mmCIF file of C-alpha atoms in Angstrom:
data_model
loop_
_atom_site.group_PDB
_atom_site.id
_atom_site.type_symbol
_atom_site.label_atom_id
_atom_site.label_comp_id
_atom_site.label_asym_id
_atom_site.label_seq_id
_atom_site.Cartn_x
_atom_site.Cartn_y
_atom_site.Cartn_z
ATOM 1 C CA UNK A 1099 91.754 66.551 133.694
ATOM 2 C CA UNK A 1100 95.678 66.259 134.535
ATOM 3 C CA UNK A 1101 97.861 66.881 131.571
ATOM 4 C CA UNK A 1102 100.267 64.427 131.241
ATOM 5 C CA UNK A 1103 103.783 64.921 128.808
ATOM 6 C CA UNK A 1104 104.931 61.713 127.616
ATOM 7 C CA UNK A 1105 108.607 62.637 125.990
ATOM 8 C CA UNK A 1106 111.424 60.453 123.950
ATOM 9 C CA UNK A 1107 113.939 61.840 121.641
ATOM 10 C CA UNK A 1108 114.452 58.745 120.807
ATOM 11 C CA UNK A 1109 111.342 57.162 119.484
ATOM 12 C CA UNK A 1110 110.909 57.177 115.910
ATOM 13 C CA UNK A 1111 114.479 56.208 115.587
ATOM 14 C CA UNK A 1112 114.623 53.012 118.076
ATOM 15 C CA UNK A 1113 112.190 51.032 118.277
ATOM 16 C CA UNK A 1114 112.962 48.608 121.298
ATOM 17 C CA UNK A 1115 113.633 49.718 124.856
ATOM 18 C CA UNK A 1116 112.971 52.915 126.421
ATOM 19 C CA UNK A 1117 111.278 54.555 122.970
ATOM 20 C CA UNK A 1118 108.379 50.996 122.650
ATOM 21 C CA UNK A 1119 107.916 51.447 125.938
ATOM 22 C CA UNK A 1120 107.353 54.962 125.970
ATOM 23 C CA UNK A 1121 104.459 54.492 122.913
ATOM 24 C CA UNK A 1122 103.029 51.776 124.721
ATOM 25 C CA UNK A 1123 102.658 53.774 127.968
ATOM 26 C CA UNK A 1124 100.827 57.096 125.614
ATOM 27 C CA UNK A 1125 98.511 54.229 124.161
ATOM 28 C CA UNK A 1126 97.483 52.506 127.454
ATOM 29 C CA UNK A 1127 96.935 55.620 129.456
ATOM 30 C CA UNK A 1128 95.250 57.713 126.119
ATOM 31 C CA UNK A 1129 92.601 55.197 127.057
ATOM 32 C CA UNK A 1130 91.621 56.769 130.502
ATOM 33 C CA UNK A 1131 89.241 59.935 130.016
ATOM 34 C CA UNK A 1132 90.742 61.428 133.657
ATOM 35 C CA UNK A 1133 94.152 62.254 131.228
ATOM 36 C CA UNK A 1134 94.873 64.657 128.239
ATOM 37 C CA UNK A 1135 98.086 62.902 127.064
ATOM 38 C CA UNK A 1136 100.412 63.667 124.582
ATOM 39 C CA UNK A 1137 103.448 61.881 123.086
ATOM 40 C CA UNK A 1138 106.354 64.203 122.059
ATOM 41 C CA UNK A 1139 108.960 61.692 119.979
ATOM 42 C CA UNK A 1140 112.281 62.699 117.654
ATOM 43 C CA UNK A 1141 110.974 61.190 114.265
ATOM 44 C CA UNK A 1142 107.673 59.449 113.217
ATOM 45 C CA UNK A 1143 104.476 59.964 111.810
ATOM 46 C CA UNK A 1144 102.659 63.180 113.559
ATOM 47 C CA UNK A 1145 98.994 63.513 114.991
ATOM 48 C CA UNK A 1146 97.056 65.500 117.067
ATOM 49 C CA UNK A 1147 98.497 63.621 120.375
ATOM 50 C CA UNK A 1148 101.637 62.595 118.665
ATOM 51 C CA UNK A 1149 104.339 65.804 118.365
ATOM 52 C CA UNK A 1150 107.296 65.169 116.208
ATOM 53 C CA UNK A 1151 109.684 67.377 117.966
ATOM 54 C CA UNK A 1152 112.691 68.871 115.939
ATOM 55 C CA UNK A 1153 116.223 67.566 117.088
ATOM 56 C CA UNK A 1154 119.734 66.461 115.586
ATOM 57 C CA UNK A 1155 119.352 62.505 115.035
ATOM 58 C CA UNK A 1156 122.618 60.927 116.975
ATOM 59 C CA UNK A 1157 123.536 59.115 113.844
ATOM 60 C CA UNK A 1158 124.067 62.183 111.736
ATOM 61 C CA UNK A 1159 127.221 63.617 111.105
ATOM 62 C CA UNK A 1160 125.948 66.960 112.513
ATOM 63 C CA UNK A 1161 125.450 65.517 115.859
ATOM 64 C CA UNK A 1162 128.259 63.736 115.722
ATOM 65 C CA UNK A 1163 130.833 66.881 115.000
ATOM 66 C CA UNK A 1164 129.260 68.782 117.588
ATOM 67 C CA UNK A 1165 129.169 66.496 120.308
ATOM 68 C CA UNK A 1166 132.829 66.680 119.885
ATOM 69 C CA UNK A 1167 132.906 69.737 121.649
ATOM 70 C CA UNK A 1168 131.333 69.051 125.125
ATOM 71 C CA UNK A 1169 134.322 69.488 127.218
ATOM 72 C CA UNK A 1170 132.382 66.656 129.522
ATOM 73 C CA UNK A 1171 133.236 62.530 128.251
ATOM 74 C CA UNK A 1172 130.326 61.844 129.273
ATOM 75 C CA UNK A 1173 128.493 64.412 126.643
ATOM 76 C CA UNK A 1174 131.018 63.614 123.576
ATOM 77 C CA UNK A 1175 127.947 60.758 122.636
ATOM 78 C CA UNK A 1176 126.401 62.393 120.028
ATOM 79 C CA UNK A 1177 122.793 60.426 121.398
ATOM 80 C CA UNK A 1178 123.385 63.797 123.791
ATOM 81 C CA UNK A 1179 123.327 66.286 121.157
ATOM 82 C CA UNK A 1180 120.197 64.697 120.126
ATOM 83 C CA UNK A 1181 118.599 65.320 123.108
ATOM 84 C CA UNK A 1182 120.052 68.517 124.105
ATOM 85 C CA UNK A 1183 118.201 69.602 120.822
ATOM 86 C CA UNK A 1184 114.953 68.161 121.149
ATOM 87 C CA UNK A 1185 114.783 69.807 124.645
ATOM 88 C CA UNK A 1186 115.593 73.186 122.891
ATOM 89 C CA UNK A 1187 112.858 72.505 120.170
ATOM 90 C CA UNK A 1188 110.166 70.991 123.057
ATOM 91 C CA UNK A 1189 110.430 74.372 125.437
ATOM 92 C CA UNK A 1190 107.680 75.803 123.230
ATOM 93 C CA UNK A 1191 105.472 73.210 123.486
ATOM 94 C CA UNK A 1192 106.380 73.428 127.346
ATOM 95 C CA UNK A 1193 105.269 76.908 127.580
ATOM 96 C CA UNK A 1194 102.673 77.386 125.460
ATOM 97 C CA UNK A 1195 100.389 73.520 126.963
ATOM 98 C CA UNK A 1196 101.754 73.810 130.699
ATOM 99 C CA UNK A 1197 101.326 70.332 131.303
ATOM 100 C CA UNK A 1198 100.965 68.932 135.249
ATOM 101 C CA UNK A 1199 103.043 65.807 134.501
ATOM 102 C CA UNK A 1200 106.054 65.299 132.428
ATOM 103 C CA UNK A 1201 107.235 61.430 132.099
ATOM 104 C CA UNK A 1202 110.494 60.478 130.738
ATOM 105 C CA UNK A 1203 112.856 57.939 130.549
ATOM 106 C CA UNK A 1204 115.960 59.483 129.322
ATOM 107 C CA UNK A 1205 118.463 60.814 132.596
ATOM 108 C CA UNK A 1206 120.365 63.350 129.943
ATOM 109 C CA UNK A 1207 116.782 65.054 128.795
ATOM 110 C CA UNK A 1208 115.417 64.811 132.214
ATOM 111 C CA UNK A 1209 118.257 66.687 133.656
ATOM 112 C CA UNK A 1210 118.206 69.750 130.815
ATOM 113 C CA UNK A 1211 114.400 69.909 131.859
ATOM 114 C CA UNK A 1212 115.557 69.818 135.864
ATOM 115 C CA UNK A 1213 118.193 73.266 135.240
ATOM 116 C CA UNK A 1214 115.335 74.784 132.731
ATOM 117 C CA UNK A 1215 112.442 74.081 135.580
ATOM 118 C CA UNK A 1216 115.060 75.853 138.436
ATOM 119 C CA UNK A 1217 115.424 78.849 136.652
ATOM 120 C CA UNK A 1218 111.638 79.329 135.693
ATOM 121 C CA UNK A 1219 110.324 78.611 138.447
ATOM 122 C CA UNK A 1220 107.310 76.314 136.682
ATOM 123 C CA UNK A 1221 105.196 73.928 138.420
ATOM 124 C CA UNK A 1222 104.984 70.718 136.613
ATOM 125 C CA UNK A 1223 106.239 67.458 138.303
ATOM 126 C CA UNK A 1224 108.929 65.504 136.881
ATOM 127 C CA UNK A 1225 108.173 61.691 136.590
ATOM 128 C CA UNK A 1226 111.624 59.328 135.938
ATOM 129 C CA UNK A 1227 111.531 56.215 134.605
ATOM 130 C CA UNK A 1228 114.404 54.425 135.832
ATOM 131 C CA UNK A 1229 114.637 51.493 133.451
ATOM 132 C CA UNK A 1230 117.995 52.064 132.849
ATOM 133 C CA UNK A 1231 118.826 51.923 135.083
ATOM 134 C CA UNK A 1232 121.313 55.183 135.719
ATOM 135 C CA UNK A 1233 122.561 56.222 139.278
ATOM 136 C CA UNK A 1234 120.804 56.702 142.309
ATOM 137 C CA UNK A 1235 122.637 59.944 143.240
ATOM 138 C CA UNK A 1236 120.649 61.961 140.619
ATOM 139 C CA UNK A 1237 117.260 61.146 141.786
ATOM 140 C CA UNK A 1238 116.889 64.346 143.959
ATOM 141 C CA UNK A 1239 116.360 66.172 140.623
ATOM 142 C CA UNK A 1240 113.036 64.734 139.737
ATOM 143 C CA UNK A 1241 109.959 64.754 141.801
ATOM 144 C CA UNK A 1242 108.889 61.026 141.725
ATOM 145 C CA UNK A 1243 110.916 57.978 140.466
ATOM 146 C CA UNK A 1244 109.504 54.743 138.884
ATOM 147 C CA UNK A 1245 111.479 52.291 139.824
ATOM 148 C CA UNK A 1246 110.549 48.391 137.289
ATOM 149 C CA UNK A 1247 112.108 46.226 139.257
ATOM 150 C CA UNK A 1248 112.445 45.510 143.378
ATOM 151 C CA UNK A 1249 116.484 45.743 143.117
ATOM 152 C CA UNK A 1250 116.578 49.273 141.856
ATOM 153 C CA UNK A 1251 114.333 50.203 144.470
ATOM 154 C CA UNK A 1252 116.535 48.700 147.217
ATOM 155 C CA UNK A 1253 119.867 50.474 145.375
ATOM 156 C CA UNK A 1254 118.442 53.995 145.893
ATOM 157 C CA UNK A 1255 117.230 52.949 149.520
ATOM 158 C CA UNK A 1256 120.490 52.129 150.745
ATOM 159 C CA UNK A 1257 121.845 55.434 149.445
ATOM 160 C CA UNK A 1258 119.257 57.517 151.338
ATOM 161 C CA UNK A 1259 116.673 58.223 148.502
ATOM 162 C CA UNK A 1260 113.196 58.410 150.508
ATOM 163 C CA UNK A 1261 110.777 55.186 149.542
ATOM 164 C CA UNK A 1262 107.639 58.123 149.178
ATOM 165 C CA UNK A 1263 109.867 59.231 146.698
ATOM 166 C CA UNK A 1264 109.973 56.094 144.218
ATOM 167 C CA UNK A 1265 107.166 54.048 143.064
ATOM 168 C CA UNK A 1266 107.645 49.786 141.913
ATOM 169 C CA UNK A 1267 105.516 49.392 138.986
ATOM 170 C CA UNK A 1268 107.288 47.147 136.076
ATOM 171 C CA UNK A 1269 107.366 47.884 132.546
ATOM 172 C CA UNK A 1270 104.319 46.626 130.948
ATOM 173 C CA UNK A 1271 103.643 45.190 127.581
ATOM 174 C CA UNK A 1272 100.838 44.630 125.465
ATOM 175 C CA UNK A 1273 99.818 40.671 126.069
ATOM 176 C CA UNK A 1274 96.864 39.095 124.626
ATOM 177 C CA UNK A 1275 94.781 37.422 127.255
ATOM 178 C CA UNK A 1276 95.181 34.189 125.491
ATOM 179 C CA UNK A 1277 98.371 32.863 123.593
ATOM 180 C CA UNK A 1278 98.582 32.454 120.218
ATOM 181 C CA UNK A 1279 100.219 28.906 120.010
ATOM 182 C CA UNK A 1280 100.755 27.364 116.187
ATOM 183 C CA UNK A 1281 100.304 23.672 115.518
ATOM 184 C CA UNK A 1282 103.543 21.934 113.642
ATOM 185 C CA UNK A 1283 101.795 22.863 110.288
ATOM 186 C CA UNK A 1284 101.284 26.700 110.762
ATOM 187 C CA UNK A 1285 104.557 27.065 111.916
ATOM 188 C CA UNK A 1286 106.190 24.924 109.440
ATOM 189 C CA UNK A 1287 104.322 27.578 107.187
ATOM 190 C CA UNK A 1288 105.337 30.446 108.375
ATOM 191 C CA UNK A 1289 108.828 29.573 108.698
ATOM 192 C CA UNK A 1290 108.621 28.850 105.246
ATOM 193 C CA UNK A 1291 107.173 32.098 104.446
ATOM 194 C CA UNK A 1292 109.990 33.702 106.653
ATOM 195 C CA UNK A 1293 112.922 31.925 104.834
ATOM 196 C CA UNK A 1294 113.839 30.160 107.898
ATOM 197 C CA UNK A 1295 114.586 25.843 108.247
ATOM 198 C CA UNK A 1296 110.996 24.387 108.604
ATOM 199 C CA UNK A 1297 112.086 21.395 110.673
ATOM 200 C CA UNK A 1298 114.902 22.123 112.176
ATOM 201 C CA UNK A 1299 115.001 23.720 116.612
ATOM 202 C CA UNK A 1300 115.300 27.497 116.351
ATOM 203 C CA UNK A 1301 116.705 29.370 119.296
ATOM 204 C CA UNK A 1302 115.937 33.142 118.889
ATOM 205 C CA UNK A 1303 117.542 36.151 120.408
ATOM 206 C CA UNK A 1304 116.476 39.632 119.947
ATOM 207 C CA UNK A 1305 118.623 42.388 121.299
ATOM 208 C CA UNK A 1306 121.452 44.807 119.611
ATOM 209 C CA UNK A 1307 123.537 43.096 117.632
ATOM 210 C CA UNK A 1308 127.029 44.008 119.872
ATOM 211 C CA UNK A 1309 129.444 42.047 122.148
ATOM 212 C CA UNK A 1310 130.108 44.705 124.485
ATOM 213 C CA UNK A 1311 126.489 44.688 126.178
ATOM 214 C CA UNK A 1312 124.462 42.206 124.645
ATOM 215 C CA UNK A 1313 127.076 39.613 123.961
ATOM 216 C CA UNK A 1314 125.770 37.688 120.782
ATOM 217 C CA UNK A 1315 129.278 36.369 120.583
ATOM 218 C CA UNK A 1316 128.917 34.267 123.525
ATOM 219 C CA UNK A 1317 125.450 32.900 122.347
ATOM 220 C CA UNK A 1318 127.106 32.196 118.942
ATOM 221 C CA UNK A 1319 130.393 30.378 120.900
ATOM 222 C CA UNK A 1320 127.925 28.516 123.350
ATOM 223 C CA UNK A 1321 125.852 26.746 119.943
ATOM 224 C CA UNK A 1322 129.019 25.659 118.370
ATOM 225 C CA UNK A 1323 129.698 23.818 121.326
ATOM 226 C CA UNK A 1324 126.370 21.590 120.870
ATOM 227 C CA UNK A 1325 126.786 18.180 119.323
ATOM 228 C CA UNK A 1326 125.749 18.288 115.315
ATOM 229 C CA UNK A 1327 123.719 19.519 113.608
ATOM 230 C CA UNK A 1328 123.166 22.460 116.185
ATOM 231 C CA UNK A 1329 119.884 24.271 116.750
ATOM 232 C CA UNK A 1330 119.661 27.029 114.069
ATOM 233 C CA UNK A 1331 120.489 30.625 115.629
ATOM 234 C CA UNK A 1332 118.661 33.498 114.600
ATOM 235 C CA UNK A 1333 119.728 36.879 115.779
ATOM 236 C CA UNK A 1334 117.129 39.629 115.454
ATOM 237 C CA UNK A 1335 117.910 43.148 116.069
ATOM 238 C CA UNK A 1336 119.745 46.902 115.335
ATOM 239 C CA UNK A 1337 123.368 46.110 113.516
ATOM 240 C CA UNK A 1338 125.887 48.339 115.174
ATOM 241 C CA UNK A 1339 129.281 48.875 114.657
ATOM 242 C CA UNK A 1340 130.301 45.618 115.923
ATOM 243 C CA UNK A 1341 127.439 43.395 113.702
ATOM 244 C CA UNK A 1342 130.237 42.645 111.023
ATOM 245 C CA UNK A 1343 132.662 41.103 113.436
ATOM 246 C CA UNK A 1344 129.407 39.045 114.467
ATOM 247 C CA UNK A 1345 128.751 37.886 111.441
ATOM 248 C CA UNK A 1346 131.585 36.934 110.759
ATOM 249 C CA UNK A 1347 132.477 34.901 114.001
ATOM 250 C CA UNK A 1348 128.747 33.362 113.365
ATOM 251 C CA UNK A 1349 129.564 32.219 109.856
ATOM 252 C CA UNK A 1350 132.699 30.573 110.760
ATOM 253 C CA UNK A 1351 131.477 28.742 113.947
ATOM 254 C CA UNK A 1352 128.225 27.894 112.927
ATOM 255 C CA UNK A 1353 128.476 28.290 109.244
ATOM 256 C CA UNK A 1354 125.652 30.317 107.427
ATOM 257 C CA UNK A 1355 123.625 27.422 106.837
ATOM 258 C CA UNK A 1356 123.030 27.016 110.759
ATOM 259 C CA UNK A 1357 122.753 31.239 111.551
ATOM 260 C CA UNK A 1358 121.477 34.600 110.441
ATOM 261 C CA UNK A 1359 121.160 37.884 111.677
ATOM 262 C CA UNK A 1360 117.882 40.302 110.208
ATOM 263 C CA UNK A 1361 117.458 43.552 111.361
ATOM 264 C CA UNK A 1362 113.002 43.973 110.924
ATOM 265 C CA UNK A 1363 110.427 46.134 111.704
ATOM 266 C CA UNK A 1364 108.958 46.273 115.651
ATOM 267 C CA UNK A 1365 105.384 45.218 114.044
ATOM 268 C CA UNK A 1366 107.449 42.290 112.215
ATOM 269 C CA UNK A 1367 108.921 40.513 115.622
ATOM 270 C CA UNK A 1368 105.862 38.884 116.814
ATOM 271 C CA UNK A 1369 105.925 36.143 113.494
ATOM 272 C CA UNK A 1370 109.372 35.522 114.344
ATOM 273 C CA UNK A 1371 108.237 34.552 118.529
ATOM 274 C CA UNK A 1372 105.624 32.129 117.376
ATOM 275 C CA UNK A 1373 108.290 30.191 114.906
ATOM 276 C CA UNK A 1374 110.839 29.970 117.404
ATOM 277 C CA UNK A 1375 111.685 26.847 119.699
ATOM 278 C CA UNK A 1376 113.782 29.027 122.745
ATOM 279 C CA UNK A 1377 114.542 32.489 123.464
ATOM 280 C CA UNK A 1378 118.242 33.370 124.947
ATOM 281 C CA UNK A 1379 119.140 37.238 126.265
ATOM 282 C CA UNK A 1380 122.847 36.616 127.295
ATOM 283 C CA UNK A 1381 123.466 40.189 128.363
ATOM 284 C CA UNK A 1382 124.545 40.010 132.120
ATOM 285 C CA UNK A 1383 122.817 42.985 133.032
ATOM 286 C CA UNK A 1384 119.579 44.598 132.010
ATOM 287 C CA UNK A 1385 117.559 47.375 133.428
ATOM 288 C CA UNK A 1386 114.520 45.412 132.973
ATOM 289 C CA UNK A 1387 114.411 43.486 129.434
ATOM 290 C CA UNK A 1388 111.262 43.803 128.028
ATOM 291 C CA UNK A 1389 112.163 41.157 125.509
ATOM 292 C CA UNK A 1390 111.773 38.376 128.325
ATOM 293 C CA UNK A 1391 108.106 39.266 128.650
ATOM 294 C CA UNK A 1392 107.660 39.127 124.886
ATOM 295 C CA UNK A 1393 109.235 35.627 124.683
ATOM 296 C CA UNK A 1394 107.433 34.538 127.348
ATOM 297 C CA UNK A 1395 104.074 35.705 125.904
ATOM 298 C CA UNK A 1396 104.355 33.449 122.971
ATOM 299 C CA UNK A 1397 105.162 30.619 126.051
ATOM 300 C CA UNK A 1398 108.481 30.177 124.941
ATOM 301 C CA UNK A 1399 111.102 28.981 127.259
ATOM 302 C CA UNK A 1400 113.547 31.888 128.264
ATOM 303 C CA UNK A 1401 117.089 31.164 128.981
ATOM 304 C CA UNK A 1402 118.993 34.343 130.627
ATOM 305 C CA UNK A 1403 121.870 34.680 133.000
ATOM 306 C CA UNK A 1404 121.864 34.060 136.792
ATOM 307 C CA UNK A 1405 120.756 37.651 138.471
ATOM 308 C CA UNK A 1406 118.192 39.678 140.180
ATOM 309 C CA UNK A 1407 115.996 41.443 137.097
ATOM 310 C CA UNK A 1408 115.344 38.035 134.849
ATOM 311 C CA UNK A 1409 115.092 36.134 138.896
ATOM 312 C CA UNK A 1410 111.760 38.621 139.065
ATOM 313 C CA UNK A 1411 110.671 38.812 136.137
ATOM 314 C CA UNK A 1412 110.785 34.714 134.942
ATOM 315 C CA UNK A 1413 110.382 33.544 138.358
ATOM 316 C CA UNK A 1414 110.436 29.612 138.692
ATOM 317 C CA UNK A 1415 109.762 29.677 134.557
ATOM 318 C CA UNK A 1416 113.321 30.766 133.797
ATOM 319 C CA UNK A 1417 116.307 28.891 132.767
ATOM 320 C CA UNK A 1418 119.494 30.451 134.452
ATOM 321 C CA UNK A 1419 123.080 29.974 134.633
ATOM 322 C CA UNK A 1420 126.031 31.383 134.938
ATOM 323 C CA UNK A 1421 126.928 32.972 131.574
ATOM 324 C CA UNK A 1422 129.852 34.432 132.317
ATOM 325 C CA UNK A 1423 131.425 30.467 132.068
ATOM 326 C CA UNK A 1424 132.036 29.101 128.929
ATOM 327 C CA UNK A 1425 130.005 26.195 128.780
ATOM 328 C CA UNK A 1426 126.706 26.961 130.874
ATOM 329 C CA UNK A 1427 124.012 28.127 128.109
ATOM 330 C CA UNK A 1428 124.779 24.899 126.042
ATOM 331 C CA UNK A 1429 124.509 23.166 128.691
ATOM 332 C CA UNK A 1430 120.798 24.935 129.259
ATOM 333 C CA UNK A 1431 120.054 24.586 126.005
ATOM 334 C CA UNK A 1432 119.205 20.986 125.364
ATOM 335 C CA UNK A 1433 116.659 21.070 128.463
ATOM 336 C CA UNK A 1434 114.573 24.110 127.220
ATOM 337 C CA UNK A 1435 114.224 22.556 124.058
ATOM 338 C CA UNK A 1436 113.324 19.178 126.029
ATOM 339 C CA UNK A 1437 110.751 21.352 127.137
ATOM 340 C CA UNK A 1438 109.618 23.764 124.585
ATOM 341 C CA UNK A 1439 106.575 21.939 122.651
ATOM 342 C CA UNK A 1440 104.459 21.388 125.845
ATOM 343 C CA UNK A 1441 101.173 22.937 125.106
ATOM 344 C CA UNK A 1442 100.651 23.601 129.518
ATOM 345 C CA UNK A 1443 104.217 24.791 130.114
ATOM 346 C CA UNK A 1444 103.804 27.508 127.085
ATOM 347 C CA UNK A 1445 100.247 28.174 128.247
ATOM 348 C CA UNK A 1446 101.490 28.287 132.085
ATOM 349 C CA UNK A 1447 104.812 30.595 130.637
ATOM 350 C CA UNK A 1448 101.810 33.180 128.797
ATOM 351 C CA UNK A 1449 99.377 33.236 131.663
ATOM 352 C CA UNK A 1450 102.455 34.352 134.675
ATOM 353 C CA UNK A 1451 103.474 37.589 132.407
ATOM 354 C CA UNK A 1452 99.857 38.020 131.549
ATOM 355 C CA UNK A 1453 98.882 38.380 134.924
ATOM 356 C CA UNK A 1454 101.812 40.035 136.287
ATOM 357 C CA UNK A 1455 103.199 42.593 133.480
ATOM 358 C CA UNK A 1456 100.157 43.198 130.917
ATOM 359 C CA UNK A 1457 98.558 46.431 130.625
ATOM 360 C CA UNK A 1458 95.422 44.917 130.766
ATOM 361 C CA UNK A 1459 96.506 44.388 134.951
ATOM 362 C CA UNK A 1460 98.969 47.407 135.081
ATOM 363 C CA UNK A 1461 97.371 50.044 133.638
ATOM 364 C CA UNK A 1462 95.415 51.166 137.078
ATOM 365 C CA UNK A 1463 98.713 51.147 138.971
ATOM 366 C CA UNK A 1464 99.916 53.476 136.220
ATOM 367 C CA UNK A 1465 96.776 55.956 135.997
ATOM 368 C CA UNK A 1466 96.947 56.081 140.271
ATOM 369 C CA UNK A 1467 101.201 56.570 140.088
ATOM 370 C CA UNK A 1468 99.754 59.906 138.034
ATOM 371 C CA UNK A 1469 97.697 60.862 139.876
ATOM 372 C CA UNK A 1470 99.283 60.382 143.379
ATOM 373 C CA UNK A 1471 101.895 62.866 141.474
ATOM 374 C CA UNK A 1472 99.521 65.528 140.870
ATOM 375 C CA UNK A 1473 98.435 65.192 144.599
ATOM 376 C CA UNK A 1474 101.676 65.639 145.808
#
C-alpha cells in the first residue's frame, strides 16, 4: 500500500483555492484501497486521517511580528511564518509514518521540506501542485510536478524543465452527474429564504473581495454602466483589507439596494449557484479558477476575461472579452443573461465540466500520477 501525505497549512483557515482542493483530493483518493492517505491541515476538526498540525495562523499578531524579521521581502508575509511553523510541527509526523508520497501545493512549505529532505537523506518523493502557479525555475526541487492546465506545462518546457518530469491533470471538483436546475418557483424560494430580490437578474461572483487581484471594482464599475435598473450584484467571498473601499465604491455606484457583499461558509455556496442568473471572475489571471467549474456545474453562463486558463477550461461555453477595457463585461453581460434560462445550454454547460473535470472521470488519472511516482 503506498503512503501518501496530503499537506496544507492553510486549510482550516481558507476555504477556497489551494486548501478545498487539497480536502477534495484526501476524499477522492481515501476512496482507493491501493492508498493509506492522510490529510495534515493548520486548523480544523481532527480524525484518524485528518492531523491538525500546530503552526502560527498568518493573521495573528505573532506571525505577523515575526515575519518582520526575515531579512528576505519575499518572507516578511506573515502566510510564511505560518508555514515555516507547521513544517517545524509536521517533521514528527514525517519521521515517525515515513510516508512514500508527499503532495503539496504550497512552493514556501514545499521548499522547507526540499532543504530538510537534502540534509536527511530520506526517500520520499515530493509531488507539486502547481496551481499557482509560481515559477518554473524552482521545479528542480521536487520530484514530479502537476501541472492543471496545458499553458503551465508549455512555460516550464520552454525553460528546459523535462516533460517526464510534469504531469497535466486539472484540478477536479466534486460534480454531480446530473444538474440540479430549480424551476422559477424554487428559486424564487430560495432567494427569498437567502434575503436576496426574488425577481430581479442576479449576476454572482465569488472570489476575494480585493481590487488588486480579483478586481471586484471593475465588475462593480462595468454594472453601473448597464441601462436601469441593473442586474443585482452579489459578491461572495473572504473580506480583506481592501473590502471597505469595495463597499463603499459598490454602494455609491450601484446603491445598496442593487449590491451586497456576504462572506459564508464553503458548504453554504452551492444555494447561492442555483439562485444566480450569471457568474463573472474578472481577475485577469488565475492559476486555474476552480470557481469556473463550480459555476458551470449549476449550468450557469460564465463570463471571464480573454486568456489561456478560462480558453481551456470553458471552451466554446465561455463568454470572453477583454476586461482590461472599460466597457467590455457590460457589454457581455446582456447576452449571457439572453442566454441564461435555457434548460439545454445549462444542461450542455453541466455535462462539459462533468465529463472533463469531475472526480468521478479524474480520479484514475490521479491514483496512476501516484503511483507512476512511487515507480519512479
Amino acid at each position: 500500500m503506498i503512503k501518501v501525505f496530503i499537506l496544507s497549512s492553510g486549510l482550516g483557515y481558507i476555504q477556497r483555492g489551494y486548501e478545498s482542493f487539497s480536502q477534495e483530493l484526501f476524499d477522492a483518493l481515501s476512496q482507493n484501497c491501493s492508498l493509506d492517505v492522510t490529510l495534515f491541515k493548520g486548523n480544523g476538526k481532527p480524525s484518524n486521517k485528518e492531523i491538525v498540525v500546530w503552526n502560527l495562523p498568518y493573521y495573528g499578531k505573532l506571525a505577523q511580528k515575526i515575519s518582520e524579521f526575515f531579512k528576505k521581502p519575499e518572507r516578511r508575509d506573515p502566510y510564511f511564518t505560518q508555514q515555516v511553523t507547521f513544517f517545524l510541527s509536521f517533521l514528527p509526523h514525517l519521521y515517525l509514518k515515513k510516508p512514500d508520497i508527499i503532495f503539496f501545493t504550497e512552493p514556501s512549505l514545499g521548499t522547507l521540506l526540499w532543504h530538510w529532505r537534502s540534509i536527511t537523506k530520506q526517500s520520499y518523493q515530493f509531488l507539486f501542485c502547481n496551481g499557482g502557479p509560481c515559477s518554473p525555475t524552482i521545479f528542480y526541487r521536487w520530484d514530479r510536478v502537476l501541472q492543471v492546465a496545458p499553458t503551465h506545462f508549455q512555460s516550464a518546457l520552454d525553460i528546459g524543465v523535462a516533460a517526464e518530469k510534469q504531469s497535466l491533470i486539472p484540478h477536479a471538483i466534486h460534480i454531480p452527474s446530473e444538474p440540479i436546475i430549480l424551476s422559477d418557483r424554487e428559486r424564487e424560494f430560495l432567494r427569498h429564504k437567502l434575503g436576496l430580490p426574488e425577481k430581479r437578474p442576479l449576476i454572482l461572483s465569488v472570489a476575494a473581495i480585493n481590487k488588486c487581484r480579483k478586481r471586484m471594482d471593475y465588475v462593480i464599475s462595468e454594472i453601473a454602466h448597464l441601462p436601469e435598473p441593473p442586474p443585482y450584484l452579489l459578491l461572495l467571498g473572504h473580506q480583506g483589507e481592501e473590502a471597505r473601499e469595495i463597499i463603499q465604491l459598490g454602494n455609491s455606484l450601484l446603491g445598496v439596494d442593487n449590491f451586497q457583499i456576504r462572506t459564508v461558509d464553503k458548504n453554504q455556496v452551492t444555494d447561492y449557484y442555483k439562485v444566480a442568473d450569471a457568474f463573472v471572475l474578472a481577475s485577469l489571471y488565475e492559476g486555474f479558477g476552480l470557481v469556473f467549474l463550480e459555476a458551470m456545474s449549476h449550468g450557469l453562463p460564465c463570463l471571464a476575461h480573454d486568456y489561456e486558463v478560462p480558453r481551456y477550461i470553458l471552451g466554446n461555453e465561455g463568454y470572453f472579452a477583454n476586461f482590461e477595457l472599460a466597457g467590455s463585461l457590460a457589454n457581455l453581460i446582456p447576452q449571457a443573461l439572453a442566454e441564461s434560462h435555457d434548460i439545454s445550454k445549462r444542461r450542455h454547460r453541466h455535462r462539459t465540466v462533468y465529463e472533463r473535470f469531475s472526480w468521478d472521470k479524474l480520479r484514475p488519472e490521479y491514483v496512476k500520477l501516484i503511483q507512476q511516482c512511487v515507480n519512479s
